[in-house]
Amino acid sequence: MKVAILAGGYGTRLSEETSVRPKPMVEIGGRPILWHIMKLYSHHGFNDFVILGGYKVDYIRDYFLNYRGKNTDFTIDLKNNKIEWLQGKNEDWKVTVLNTGTDAMTGGRIKYARELLSDGPFCLTYGDGVSNVDINALVKAHKASDNWCTLTAVTQPGRYGALRLNEETHKVGTFREKGAGDGGLINGGFFVCEPEVFDLIDNDQSVWENEPMDRMVERGKLGYYHHQGYWQSMDSLRDKMVLEDIWTKNPPWKVWDY
């Protein structure tokens, strides 16, 4: 199953960092937050990634094109232009980097990748949030339902989209983006989607969290998986500083061994 990661927005609320790099490439503990997200999925056996880039996409391209050289010891023979790779851990990742357009909205970025993602269910998440969500349990819950999309519901006060949930059917009854800070459950990303979702996205200016999700709610096809563990979005410089501090201690989202 492929993992699509939204990584193309401007990240204006983190402009101190995003003036020079896309938001998913802002570092936590010396590694892009995008890397932390990919490590979570990889830990659960998901290693085929589709990065939905846009703003400063070349920064992401360069990172993965030079990934081995930056993370593996080597000996280089400059005269003969030969490289011998020595010790180092290489990720078991297949990474596709797409330029989905600088000004595309989240729905448009997803639809751009339709050809790559429409052969079956796929995972989808934002490129700025870390969690210790059990991806395999999430996928299992989705497959046991008739939903076109299952989102991960998490607890976070304010700023985010508030959800009204039916605990008996595990359906989302209301999706309210940027709702009031009522301390309830909110959309934490970490979706599992069926190819049917592509037909709910009108064009590159469609916002995934608006019409597509509303249409799924109307059809009774948007479900949720309740994650009661750690989740944090990096939406501001303060959020980055909080994550940096946690990383130096015992980061709960670091479920991998190295």
CSV table of C-alpha atoms in Angstrom, one decimal:
chain,number,residue,atom,x,y,z
A,1,MET,CA,0.0,0.0,0.0
A,2,LYS,CA,1.4,3.4,-1.0
A,3,VAL,CA,1.6,6.4,1.4
A,4,ALA,CA,0.9,9.8,0.0
A,5,ILE,CA,2.2,12.8,2.0
A,6,LEU,CA,1.0,16.3,1.4
A,7,ALA,CA,4.1,18.4,1.2
A,8,GLY,CA,3.4,21.3,-1.1
A,9,GLY,CA,2.0,24.2,1.0
A,10,TYR,CA,3.6,27.5,1.8
A,11,GLY,CA,3.7,27.1,5.6
A,12,THR,CA,3.2,30.8,6.1
A,13,ARG,CA,2.6,30.5,9.8
A,14,LEU,CA,6.2,29.1,10.1
A,15,SER,CA,7.7,31.7,7.8
A,16,GLU,CA,10.8,31.9,10.0
A,17,GLU,CA,11.7,28.5,8.5
A,18,THR,CA,9.7,28.2,5.4
A,19,SER,CA,11.2,31.2,3.6
A,20,VAL,CA,14.0,28.9,2.6
A,21,ARG,CA,12.5,25.4,2.7
A,22,PRO,CA,9.1,23.7,2.4
A,23,LYS,CA,7.5,23.1,5.8
A,24,PRO,CA,7.9,19.3,5.7
A,25,MET,CA,11.7,19.8,5.4
A,26,VAL,CA,11.9,21.9,8.6
A,27,GLU,CA,14.1,19.9,11.0
A,28,ILE,CA,13.4,18.3,14.3
A,29,GLY,CA,16.5,16.8,15.9
A,30,GLY,CA,18.5,17.4,12.7
A,31,ARG,CA,16.0,15.5,10.5
A,32,PRO,CA,13.1,16.9,8.4
A,33,ILE,CA,9.7,16.3,10.0
A,34,LEU,CA,8.9,14.5,6.7
A,35,TRP,CA,11.6,11.9,7.6
A,36,HIS,CA,10.0,11.4,11.1
A,37,ILE,CA,6.6,10.7,9.4
A,38,MET,CA,8.1,8.3,6.9
A,39,LYS,CA,10.0,6.5,9.7
A,40,LEU,CA,6.6,5.9,11.5
A,41,TYR,CA,5.1,4.4,8.4
A,42,SER,CA,8.2,2.4,7.6
A,43,HIS,CA,8.2,1.0,11.2
A,44,HIS,CA,4.8,-0.5,10.4
A,45,GLY,CA,5.9,-2.0,7.0
A,46,PHE,CA,4.8,0.8,4.7
A,47,ASN,CA,7.8,1.8,2.5
A,48,ASP,CA,6.3,3.1,-0.8
A,49,PHE,CA,6.0,6.8,-0.6
A,50,VAL,CA,4.5,9.5,-2.9
A,51,ILE,CA,5.5,13.0,-1.9
A,52,LEU,CA,3.0,15.6,-3.1
A,53,GLY,CA,5.3,18.5,-3.4
A,54,GLY,CA,4.7,22.0,-4.7
A,55,TYR,CA,6.3,25.0,-2.9
A,56,LYS,CA,10.1,24.7,-3.1
A,57,VAL,CA,9.7,21.1,-4.3
A,58,ASP,CA,13.4,21.0,-5.5
A,59,TYR,CA,14.5,21.1,-1.9
A,60,ILE,CA,12.7,17.8,-1.3
A,61,ARG,CA,14.0,16.4,-4.6
A,62,ASP,CA,17.6,17.3,-3.7
A,63,TYR,CA,17.2,15.7,-0.2
A,64,PHE,CA,16.2,12.3,-1.6
A,65,LEU,CA,18.6,12.4,-4.6
A,66,ASN,CA,21.5,12.9,-2.1
A,67,TYR,CA,20.1,10.8,0.7
A,68,ARG,CA,22.6,8.0,0.5
A,69,GLY,CA,25.6,10.3,0.3
A,70,LYS,CA,24.4,12.2,3.4
A,71,ASN,CA,23.7,9.1,5.5
A,72,THR,CA,26.3,6.5,4.5
A,73,ASP,CA,30.1,6.4,5.0
A,74,PHE,CA,32.0,6.2,1.8
A,75,THR,CA,35.4,6.3,0.1
A,76,ILE,CA,35.6,8.4,-3.1
A,77,ASP,CA,38.4,8.0,-5.7
A,78,LEU,CA,38.3,11.5,-7.2
A,79,LYS,CA,40.8,10.7,-9.9
A,80,ASN,CA,38.7,7.8,-11.3
A,81,ASN,CA,35.3,9.1,-10.1
A,82,LYS,CA,34.5,5.9,-8.2
A,83,ILE,CA,32.6,5.6,-4.9
A,84,GLU,CA,32.8,2.7,-2.5
A,85,TRP,CA,29.9,2.8,0.0
A,86,LEU,CA,30.9,1.7,3.5
A,87,GLN,CA,28.9,1.4,6.7
A,88,GLY,CA,25.6,3.1,7.0
A,89,LYS,CA,21.9,2.3,7.3
A,90,ASN,CA,20.0,2.7,4.0
A,91,GLU,CA,16.2,3.0,4.3
A,92,ASP,CA,14.1,0.4,2.5
A,93,TRP,CA,12.1,3.1,0.9
A,94,LYS,CA,10.8,3.8,-2.6
A,95,VAL,CA,10.1,7.5,-2.9
A,96,THR,CA,8.3,9.3,-5.7
A,97,VAL,CA,8.5,13.1,-5.6
A,98,LEU,CA,5.8,14.9,-7.5
A,99,ASN,CA,5.4,18.6,-8.3
A,100,THR,CA,1.7,19.1,-7.9
A,101,GLY,CA,1.8,22.8,-8.5
A,102,THR,CA,2.8,25.7,-6.3
A,103,ASP,CA,-0.7,27.1,-5.9
A,104,ALA,CA,-2.7,23.9,-5.8
A,105,MET,CA,-4.9,23.2,-2.8
A,106,THR,CA,-4.8,19.9,-0.8
A,107,GLY,CA,-7.5,18.2,-2.8
A,108,GLY,CA,-5.8,19.2,-6.1
A,109,ARG,CA,-2.5,17.8,-4.9
A,110,ILE,CA,-4.2,14.4,-4.1
A,111,LYS,CA,-6.0,14.3,-7.4
A,112,TYR,CA,-2.7,15.0,-9.3
A,113,ALA,CA,-1.4,11.7,-8.1
A,114,ARG,CA,-4.5,9.7,-9.1
A,115,GLU,CA,-2.7,7.6,-11.7
A,116,LEU,CA,-0.2,6.5,-9.1
A,117,LEU,CA,-2.7,5.9,-6.3
A,118,SER,CA,-5.8,4.5,-7.9
A,119,ASP,CA,-4.9,0.8,-8.0
A,120,GLY,CA,-6.2,0.2,-4.5
A,121,PRO,CA,-6.5,1.7,-1.0
A,122,PHE,CA,-3.7,4.1,0.0
A,123,CYS,CA,-2.6,5.9,3.1
A,124,LEU,CA,-2.5,9.7,3.1
A,125,THR,CA,-1.3,12.2,5.7
A,126,TYR,CA,0.0,15.7,6.2
A,127,GLY,CA,3.6,16.5,6.0
A,128,ASP,CA,3.7,18.4,9.3
A,129,GLY,CA,2.3,16.1,12.0
A,130,VAL,CA,4.0,13.4,14.1
A,131,SER,CA,2.2,10.7,16.1
A,132,ASN,CA,2.6,7.2,17.5
A,133,VAL,CA,-0.6,6.0,15.8
A,134,ASP,CA,-0.6,2.3,15.0
A,135,ILE,CA,-0.8,2.4,11.2
A,136,ASN,CA,-1.6,-1.3,10.9
A,137,ALA,CA,-4.5,-1.0,13.3
A,138,LEU,CA,-5.8,2.0,11.4
A,139,VAL,CA,-5.6,0.1,8.1
A,140,LYS,CA,-7.3,-2.9,9.6
A,141,ALA,CA,-10.1,-0.7,10.9
A,142,HIS,CA,-10.6,0.9,7.5
A,143,LYS,CA,-10.7,-2.5,5.7
A,144,ALA,CA,-13.3,-3.8,8.1
A,145,SER,CA,-15.6,-0.9,7.1
A,146,ASP,CA,-17.4,0.2,4.0
A,147,ASN,CA,-15.9,3.7,4.1
A,148,TRP,CA,-14.2,5.5,1.3
A,149,CYS,CA,-12.0,7.2,3.7
A,150,THR,CA,-11.0,6.7,7.4
A,151,LEU,CA,-9.4,9.5,9.2
A,152,THR,CA,-7.5,9.4,12.5
A,153,ALA,CA,-9.4,11.3,15.3
A,154,VAL,CA,-7.2,12.8,18.0
A,155,THR,CA,-7.6,15.1,20.9
A,156,GLN,CA,-6.3,18.6,20.5
A,157,PRO,CA,-7.8,21.9,21.7
A,158,GLY,CA,-8.6,24.7,19.2
A,159,ARG,CA,-7.4,25.6,15.7
A,160,TYR,CA,-8.3,22.4,14.0
A,161,GLY,CA,-11.4,20.9,12.4
A,162,ALA,CA,-13.9,19.6,15.0
A,163,LEU,CA,-15.7,16.3,14.5
A,164,ARG,CA,-19.1,15.0,15.6
A,165,LEU,CA,-18.7,11.2,15.7
A,166,ASN,CA,-21.1,8.3,15.9
A,167,GLU,CA,-19.4,5.8,18.2
A,168,GLU,CA,-21.7,2.9,17.3
A,169,THR,CA,-21.2,3.1,13.5
A,170,HIS,CA,-17.7,4.7,13.6
A,171,LYS,CA,-18.9,7.2,11.0
A,172,VAL,CA,-18.2,10.9,11.0
A,173,GLY,CA,-21.5,12.8,11.4
A,174,THR,CA,-20.1,16.3,11.0
A,175,PHE,CA,-16.8,17.6,9.6
A,176,ARG,CA,-16.2,21.2,10.7
A,177,GLU,CA,-12.8,22.6,9.5
A,178,LYS,CA,-11.2,25.2,11.8
A,179,GLY,CA,-13.8,24.7,14.5
A,180,ALA,CA,-14.0,26.3,17.9
A,181,GLY,CA,-11.6,25.1,20.5
A,182,ASP,CA,-14.0,22.9,22.4
A,183,GLY,CA,-11.4,20.3,23.4
A,184,GLY,CA,-13.2,17.5,21.5
A,185,LEU,CA,-11.8,15.1,18.9
A,186,ILE,CA,-10.3,16.6,15.7
A,187,ASN,CA,-8.9,15.5,12.4
A,188,GLY,CA,-5.4,14.4,12.9
A,189,GLY,CA,-4.7,13.2,9.3
A,190,PHE,CA,-3.3,9.7,8.9
A,191,PHE,CA,-6.1,8.7,6.5
A,192,VAL,CA,-6.7,5.5,4.6
A,193,CYS,CA,-8.5,6.2,1.3
A,194,GLU,CA,-10.2,4.2,-1.4
A,195,PRO,CA,-9.8,5.3,-5.1
A,196,GLU,CA,-13.5,6.5,-5.0
A,197,VAL,CA,-12.3,9.7,-3.3
A,198,PHE,CA,-10.7,11.0,-6.5
A,199,ASP,CA,-14.1,11.5,-8.0
A,200,LEU,CA,-15.1,13.8,-5.1
A,201,ILE,CA,-12.3,16.3,-5.9
A,202,ASP,CA,-13.3,18.8,-8.5
A,203,ASN,CA,-10.0,20.5,-9.6
A,204,ASP,CA,-6.6,21.7,-8.3
A,205,GLN,CA,-8.3,24.4,-6.2
A,206,SER,CA,-10.3,21.9,-4.3
A,207,VAL,CA,-9.6,21.7,-0.6
A,208,TRP,CA,-9.5,18.1,0.7
A,209,GLU,CA,-11.0,19.1,4.0
A,210,ASN,CA,-14.0,20.9,2.5
A,211,GLU,CA,-16.2,19.6,-0.4
A,212,PRO,CA,-14.6,16.1,-0.7
A,213,MET,CA,-15.0,15.3,3.0
A,214,ASP,CA,-18.5,16.9,3.1
A,215,ARG,CA,-19.5,14.7,0.2
A,216,MET,CA,-18.3,11.6,2.0
A,217,VAL,CA,-20.2,12.6,5.1
A,218,GLU,CA,-23.4,13.0,3.1
A,219,ARG,CA,-22.9,9.5,1.6
A,220,GLY,CA,-22.0,8.0,5.0
A,221,LYS,CA,-18.6,7.1,3.6
A,222,LEU,CA,-16.3,9.0,6.0
A,223,GLY,CA,-15.2,6.9,9.0
A,224,TYR,CA,-12.7,7.4,11.8
A,225,TYR,CA,-10.2,5.6,13.9
A,226,HIS,CA,-9.8,7.0,17.4
A,227,HIS,CA,-6.1,7.3,18.3
A,228,GLN,CA,-5.7,8.0,22.1
A,229,GLY,CA,-1.9,8.3,22.0
A,230,TYR,CA,0.4,11.1,21.0
A,231,TRP,CA,-0.2,13.5,18.2
A,232,GLN,CA,1.2,16.9,17.5
A,233,SER,CA,1.2,19.2,14.4
A,234,MET,CA,4.0,21.6,13.7
A,235,ASP,CA,1.9,24.7,12.8
A,236,SER,CA,4.1,27.4,14.2
A,237,LEU,CA,7.6,28.2,15.5
A,238,ARG,CA,6.4,27.5,19.0
A,239,ASP,CA,5.3,24.0,17.9
A,240,LYS,CA,8.7,23.4,16.4
A,241,MET,CA,10.4,24.4,19.6
A,242,VAL,CA,8.1,22.1,21.6
A,243,LEU,CA,8.9,19.2,19.3
A,244,GLU,CA,12.7,19.9,19.4
A,245,ASP,CA,12.5,19.9,23.2
A,246,ILE,CA,10.6,16.6,23.3
A,247,TRP,CA,13.1,15.0,20.9
A,248,THR,CA,16.0,15.6,23.3
A,249,LYS,CA,14.1,13.7,26.0
A,250,ASN,CA,11.8,10.7,25.2
A,251,PRO,CA,9.9,11.5,22.0
A,252,PRO,CA,6.7,9.4,22.0
A,253,TRP,CA,6.4,9.3,18.2
A,254,LYS,CA,9.9,7.6,17.9
A,255,VAL,CA,8.6,4.1,17.6
A,256,TRP,CA,11.5,2.9,15.5
A,257,ASP,CA,14.8,1.5,16.7
A,258,TYR,CA,17.3,3.8,15.1
